[in-house]
Structure formats: C-alpha cells, structure tokens
Coordinates of C-alpha atoms in Angstrom, one line a residue:
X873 CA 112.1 51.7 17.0
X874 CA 112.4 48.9 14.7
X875 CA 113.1 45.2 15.6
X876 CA 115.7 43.5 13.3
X877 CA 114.1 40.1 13.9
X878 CA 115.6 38.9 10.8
X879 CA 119.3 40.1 12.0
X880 CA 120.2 41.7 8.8
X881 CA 122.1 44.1 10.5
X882 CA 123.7 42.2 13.4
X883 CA 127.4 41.6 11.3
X884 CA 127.3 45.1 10.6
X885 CA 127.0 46.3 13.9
X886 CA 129.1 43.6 15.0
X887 CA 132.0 44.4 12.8
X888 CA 132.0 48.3 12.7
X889 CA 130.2 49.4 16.0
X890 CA 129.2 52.8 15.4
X891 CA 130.0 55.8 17.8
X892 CA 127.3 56.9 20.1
X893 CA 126.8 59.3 22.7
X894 CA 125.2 58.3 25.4
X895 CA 126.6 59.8 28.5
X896 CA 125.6 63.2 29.4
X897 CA 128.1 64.9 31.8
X898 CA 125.2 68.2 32.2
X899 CA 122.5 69.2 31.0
X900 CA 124.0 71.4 27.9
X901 CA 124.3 68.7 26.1
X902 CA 122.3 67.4 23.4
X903 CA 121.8 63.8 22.4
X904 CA 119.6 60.9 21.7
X905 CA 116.7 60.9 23.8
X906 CA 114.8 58.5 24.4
X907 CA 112.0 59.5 26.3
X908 CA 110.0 56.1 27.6
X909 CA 113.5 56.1 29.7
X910 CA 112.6 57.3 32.9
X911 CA 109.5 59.0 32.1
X912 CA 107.8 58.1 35.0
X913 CA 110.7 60.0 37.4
X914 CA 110.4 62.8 34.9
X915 CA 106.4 63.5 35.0
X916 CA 107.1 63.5 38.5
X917 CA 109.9 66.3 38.5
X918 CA 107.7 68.5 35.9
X919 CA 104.7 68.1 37.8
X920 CA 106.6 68.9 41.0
X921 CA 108.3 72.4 40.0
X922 CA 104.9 72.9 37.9
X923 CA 103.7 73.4 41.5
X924 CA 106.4 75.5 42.9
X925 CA 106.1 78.1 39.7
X926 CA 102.2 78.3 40.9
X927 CA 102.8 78.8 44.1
X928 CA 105.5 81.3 43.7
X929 CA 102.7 83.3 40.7
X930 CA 100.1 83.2 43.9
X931 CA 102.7 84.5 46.8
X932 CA 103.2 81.7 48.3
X933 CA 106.9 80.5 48.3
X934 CA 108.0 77.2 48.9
X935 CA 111.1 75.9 50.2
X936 CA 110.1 72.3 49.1
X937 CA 112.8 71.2 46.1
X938 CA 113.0 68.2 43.9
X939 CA 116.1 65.7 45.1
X940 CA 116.8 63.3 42.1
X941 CA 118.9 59.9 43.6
X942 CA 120.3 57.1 41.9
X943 CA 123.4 54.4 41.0
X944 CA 125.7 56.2 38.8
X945 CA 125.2 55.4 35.3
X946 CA 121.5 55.4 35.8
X947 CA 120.5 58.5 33.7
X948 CA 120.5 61.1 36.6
X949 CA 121.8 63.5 34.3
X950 CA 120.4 62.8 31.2
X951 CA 116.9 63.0 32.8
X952 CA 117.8 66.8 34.0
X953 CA 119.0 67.4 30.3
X954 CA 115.2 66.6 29.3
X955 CA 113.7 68.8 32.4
X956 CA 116.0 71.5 31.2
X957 CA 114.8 71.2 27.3
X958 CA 111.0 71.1 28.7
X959 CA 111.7 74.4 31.0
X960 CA 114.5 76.4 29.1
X961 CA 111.7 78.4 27.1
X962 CA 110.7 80.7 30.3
X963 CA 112.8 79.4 32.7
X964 CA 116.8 80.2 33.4
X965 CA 118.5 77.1 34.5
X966 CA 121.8 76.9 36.4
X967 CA 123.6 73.8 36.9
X968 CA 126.1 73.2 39.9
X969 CA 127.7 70.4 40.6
X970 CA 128.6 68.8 43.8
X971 CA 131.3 71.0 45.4
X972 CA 135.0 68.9 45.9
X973 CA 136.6 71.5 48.8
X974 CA 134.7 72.5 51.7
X975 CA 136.5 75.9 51.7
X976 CA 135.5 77.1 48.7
X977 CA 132.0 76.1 48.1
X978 CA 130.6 79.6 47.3
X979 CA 133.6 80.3 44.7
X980 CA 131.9 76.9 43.7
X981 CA 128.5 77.9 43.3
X982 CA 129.1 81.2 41.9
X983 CA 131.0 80.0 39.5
X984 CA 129.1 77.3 38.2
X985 CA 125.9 79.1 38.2
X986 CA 127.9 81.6 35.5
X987 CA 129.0 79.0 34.1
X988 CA 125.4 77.6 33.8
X989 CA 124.2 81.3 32.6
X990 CA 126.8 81.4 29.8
X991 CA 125.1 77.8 28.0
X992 CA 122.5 78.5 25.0
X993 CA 120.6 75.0 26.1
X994 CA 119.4 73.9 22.8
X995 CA 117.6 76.6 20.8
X996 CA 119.0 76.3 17.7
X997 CA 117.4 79.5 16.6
X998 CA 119.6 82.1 18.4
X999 CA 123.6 82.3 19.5
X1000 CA 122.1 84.0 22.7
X1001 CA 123.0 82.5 26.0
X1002 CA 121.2 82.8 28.8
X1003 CA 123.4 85.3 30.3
X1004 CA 122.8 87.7 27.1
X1005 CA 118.4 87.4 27.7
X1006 CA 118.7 87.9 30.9
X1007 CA 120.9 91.0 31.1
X1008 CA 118.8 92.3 27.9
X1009 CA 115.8 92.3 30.0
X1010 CA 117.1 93.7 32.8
X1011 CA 118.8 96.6 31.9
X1012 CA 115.9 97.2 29.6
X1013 CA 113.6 97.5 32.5
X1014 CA 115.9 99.6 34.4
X1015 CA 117.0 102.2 31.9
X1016 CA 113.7 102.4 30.5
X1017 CA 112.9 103.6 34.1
X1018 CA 114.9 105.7 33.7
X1019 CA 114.4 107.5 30.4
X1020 CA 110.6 107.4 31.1
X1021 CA 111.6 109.8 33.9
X1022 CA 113.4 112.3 31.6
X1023 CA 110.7 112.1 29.3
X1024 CA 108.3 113.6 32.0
X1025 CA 110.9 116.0 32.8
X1026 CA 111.5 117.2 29.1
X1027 CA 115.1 116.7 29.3
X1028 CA 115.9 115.1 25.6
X1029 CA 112.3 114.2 25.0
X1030 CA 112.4 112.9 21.6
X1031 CA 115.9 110.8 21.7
X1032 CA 114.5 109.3 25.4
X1033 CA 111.5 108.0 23.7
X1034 CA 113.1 106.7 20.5
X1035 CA 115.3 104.8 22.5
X1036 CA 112.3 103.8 24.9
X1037 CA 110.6 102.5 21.6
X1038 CA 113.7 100.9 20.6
X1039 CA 114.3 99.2 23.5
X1040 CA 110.4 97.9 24.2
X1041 CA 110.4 96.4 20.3
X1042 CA 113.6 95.1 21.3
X1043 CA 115.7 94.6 24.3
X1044 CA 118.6 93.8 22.4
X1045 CA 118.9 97.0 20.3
X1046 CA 121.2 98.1 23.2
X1047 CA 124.4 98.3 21.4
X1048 CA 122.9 99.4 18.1
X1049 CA 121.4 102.7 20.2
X1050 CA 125.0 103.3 21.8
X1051 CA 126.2 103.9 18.4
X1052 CA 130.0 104.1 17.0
X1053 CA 133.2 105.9 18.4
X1054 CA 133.1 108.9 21.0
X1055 CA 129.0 108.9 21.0
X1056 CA 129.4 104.8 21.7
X1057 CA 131.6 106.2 25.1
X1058 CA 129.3 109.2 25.9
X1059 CA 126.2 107.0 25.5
X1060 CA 127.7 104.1 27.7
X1061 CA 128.6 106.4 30.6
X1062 CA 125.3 107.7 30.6
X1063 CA 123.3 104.9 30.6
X1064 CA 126.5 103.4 33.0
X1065 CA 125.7 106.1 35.9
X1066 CA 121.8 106.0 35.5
X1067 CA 122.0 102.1 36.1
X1068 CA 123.9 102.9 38.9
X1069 CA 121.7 105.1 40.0
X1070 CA 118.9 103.3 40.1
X1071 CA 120.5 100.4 42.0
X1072 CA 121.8 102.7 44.8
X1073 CA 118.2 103.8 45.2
X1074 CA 115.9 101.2 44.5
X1075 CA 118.6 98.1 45.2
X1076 CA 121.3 99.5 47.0
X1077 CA 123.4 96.1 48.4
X1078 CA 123.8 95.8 44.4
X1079 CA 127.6 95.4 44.0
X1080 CA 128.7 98.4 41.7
X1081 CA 131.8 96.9 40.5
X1082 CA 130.3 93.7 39.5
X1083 CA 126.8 95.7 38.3
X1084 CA 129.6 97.6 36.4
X1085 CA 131.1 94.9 34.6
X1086 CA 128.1 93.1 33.5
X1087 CA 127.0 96.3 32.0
X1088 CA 129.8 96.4 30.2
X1089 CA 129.0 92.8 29.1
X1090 CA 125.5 93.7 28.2
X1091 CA 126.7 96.8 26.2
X1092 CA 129.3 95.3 23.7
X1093 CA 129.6 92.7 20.8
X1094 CA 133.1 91.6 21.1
X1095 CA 134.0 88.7 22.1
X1096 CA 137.3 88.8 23.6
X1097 CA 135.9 91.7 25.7
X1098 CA 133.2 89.4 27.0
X1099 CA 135.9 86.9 27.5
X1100 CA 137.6 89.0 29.7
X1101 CA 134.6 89.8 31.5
X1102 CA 133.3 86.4 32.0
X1103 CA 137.0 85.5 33.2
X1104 CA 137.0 88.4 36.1
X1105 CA 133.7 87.7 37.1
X1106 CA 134.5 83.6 37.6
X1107 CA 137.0 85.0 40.0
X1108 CA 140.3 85.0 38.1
X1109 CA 142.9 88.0 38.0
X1110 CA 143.6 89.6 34.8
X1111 CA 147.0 91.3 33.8
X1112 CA 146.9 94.9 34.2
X1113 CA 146.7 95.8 30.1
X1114 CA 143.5 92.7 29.8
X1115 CA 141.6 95.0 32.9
X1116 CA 142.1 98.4 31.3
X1117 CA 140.8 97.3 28.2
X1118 CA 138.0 96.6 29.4
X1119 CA 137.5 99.1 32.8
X1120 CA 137.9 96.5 35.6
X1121 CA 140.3 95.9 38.7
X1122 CA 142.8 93.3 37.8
X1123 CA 141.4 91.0 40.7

C-alpha cells in the first residue's frame, strides 16, 4: 500500500468515491483481501484444524472445534472466506448459518450445507462445484468396485476395464461413458442398480431415493435437470411433469 502523503488524490476520492466491496455475507465470495487484517485470529484457526486433520489421518478423532466470536462488522466472515480459500484445495467446506426457527433446524442444516456443496469457492480454473468433485469421486470408487468384480468374473471383460480405465484417468468421464439415446438409458440403469447394490450391502441406512437422485445428478450435463434435482433435494415439491422428467417423487 502506498501513502498519498502529498494528497494528490484526496479531491478525487472526495468527489467521486469509488464503489468497494467490503462486506462479505459467506465465504463464496471473493473480494479484496487484505491479509495483515486479522492474521493473528487466522494463524490461529489454520493451525487449529491443521491439528484436527492430523489427528483424524492418525485415528484419533476429536470433538474439539474452532468457535470464531466477535462485534458484528468486525470481519468474522471475511476471515472464514480466507480459511475457506487456504483449505478449499483438499478440503469440502459447508457453510451454515445460524438457524432463525427452532422447528426446523435440520431442514436448516441440510439445506445450507447443499447449498454450501453447490459453491465453486474460487478456482477460477473449473465450473465444477463442489457437489460435482465430490459425487465424481464417489461414484467412481463405487462403480469401479463394482466392474472390477465383473472383470474377475468375465462378464463383459473388455468394456468393464475400458470404462475402469476411463474412470481412473478421469472420474468425470462418467457421462461421456453412458453415451447418447437408448444406450445413455441402458447404461444409467445399470450403473443405477449396481450403486444401489453396493449401498444395500456395504452401506445399507443409504437412502435409495435420495442415492437415486444424486446419481442422476452425477450422470447428466443439463442444467435444468440438475436444477430440478438440486430443488427436490433442498426439500421443495415439484409439479408432477418437472418429477417425471427427471424420475423423482414430486415431494
């Protein structure tokens, strides 16, 4: 920063104030940082869930958390827009905020932490959200599992192993493997009752329907299908057309 000791541009500023953003309402949002601000309160934070991730990595799970308190105005949530920049790379971060009616707090949660799972934080690189890496990874893993088992078998040897390959290059190949039309269909109720499957055996309080849907989610590029998706899963009703379209209960 540079000190205008002379006040060149004082009138300037004092005549035609420019438009800054300084408030920051979550942590999605990206603007001027300066970090000297709080740094202190922030080493502390890092340092702090840098110790819970080791812990966790050698089995031993804490319930200890990080509890950030302050006047409002005073950069409480432009200092967890920093954290969330610093641990966004390897770390999924949900934001919820304080809950406004007692009755409903788990609607609350759950729908804030999609909320939080739908945000891209701030790497400019990709239009992936958070939502999109994580479901990659994890259906990857699962059907993967899956085909790995067919491959011993010899059922479909050589497409199970392509897509294997395909899959461990890139977990998003996904909908490029499911391919176009009537094979799209045949190859998403496949993979759609192996996932399945696999949760009823190795995770069976999975909830199908919802399992269902973000499958669904994981498996297709359009965007007012993942609209309708996101919507159903937050807990709102569809009409009965939006719900067919896209194989879900209207509630």
């Amino acid at each position: 920063m540079v000190t205008d000791s002379a006040s060149q541009y004082r009138n300037l500023l004092e005549n035609d104030l420019p438009d800054f953003t300084d408030r920051v309402d979550d942590p999605w949002r990206d603007v001027p940082d300066c970090t000297a601000h709080n740094d202190k309160a922030y080493r502390r934070i890092v340092r702090t869930l840098n110790s819970l991730h080791r812990a966790r990595e050698k089995g031993t799970p804490s319930s200890r958390g990080v509890l950030i308190c302050g006047e409002a105005g005073t950069g409480k949530t432009h200092l967890l827009m920093r954290v969330a920049r610093q641990l966004y790379k390897n770390n999924h971060i949900c934001f919820v905020r304080r809950p406004n009616n007692e009755e409903a707090v788990a609607q609350h949660i759950w729908a804030h932490m999609l909320g939080s799972l739908e945000q891209r934080l701030h790497d400019t690189r990709t239009s992936r959200s958070q939502l999109d890496e994580l479901l990659a990874h994890v259906f990857r893993r699962v059907i993967v599992s899956e085909f790995s088992k067919d491959v011993a078998d010899g059922k479909n040897a050589a497409i199970r192993k392509r897509c294997i390959a395909m899959l461990d290059e890139d977990p998003y190949s996904l909908i490029e493997f499911l391919g176009e039309g009537k094979k799209r269909l045949d190859n998403l109720k496949t993979i759609r009752n192996r996932t399945l499957k696999y949760l009823q055996i190795e995770h069976p309080s999975a909830d199908r329907q919802i399992t269902s849907a973000l499958l669904t989610y994981c498996c297709t590029s359009d965007a007012q299908e993942r609209r309708l998706i996101l919507a159903w899963l937050s807990g709102d009703d569809l009409d009965s057309k939006e719900a067919k379209s896209v194989g879900l209960p209207a509630s």
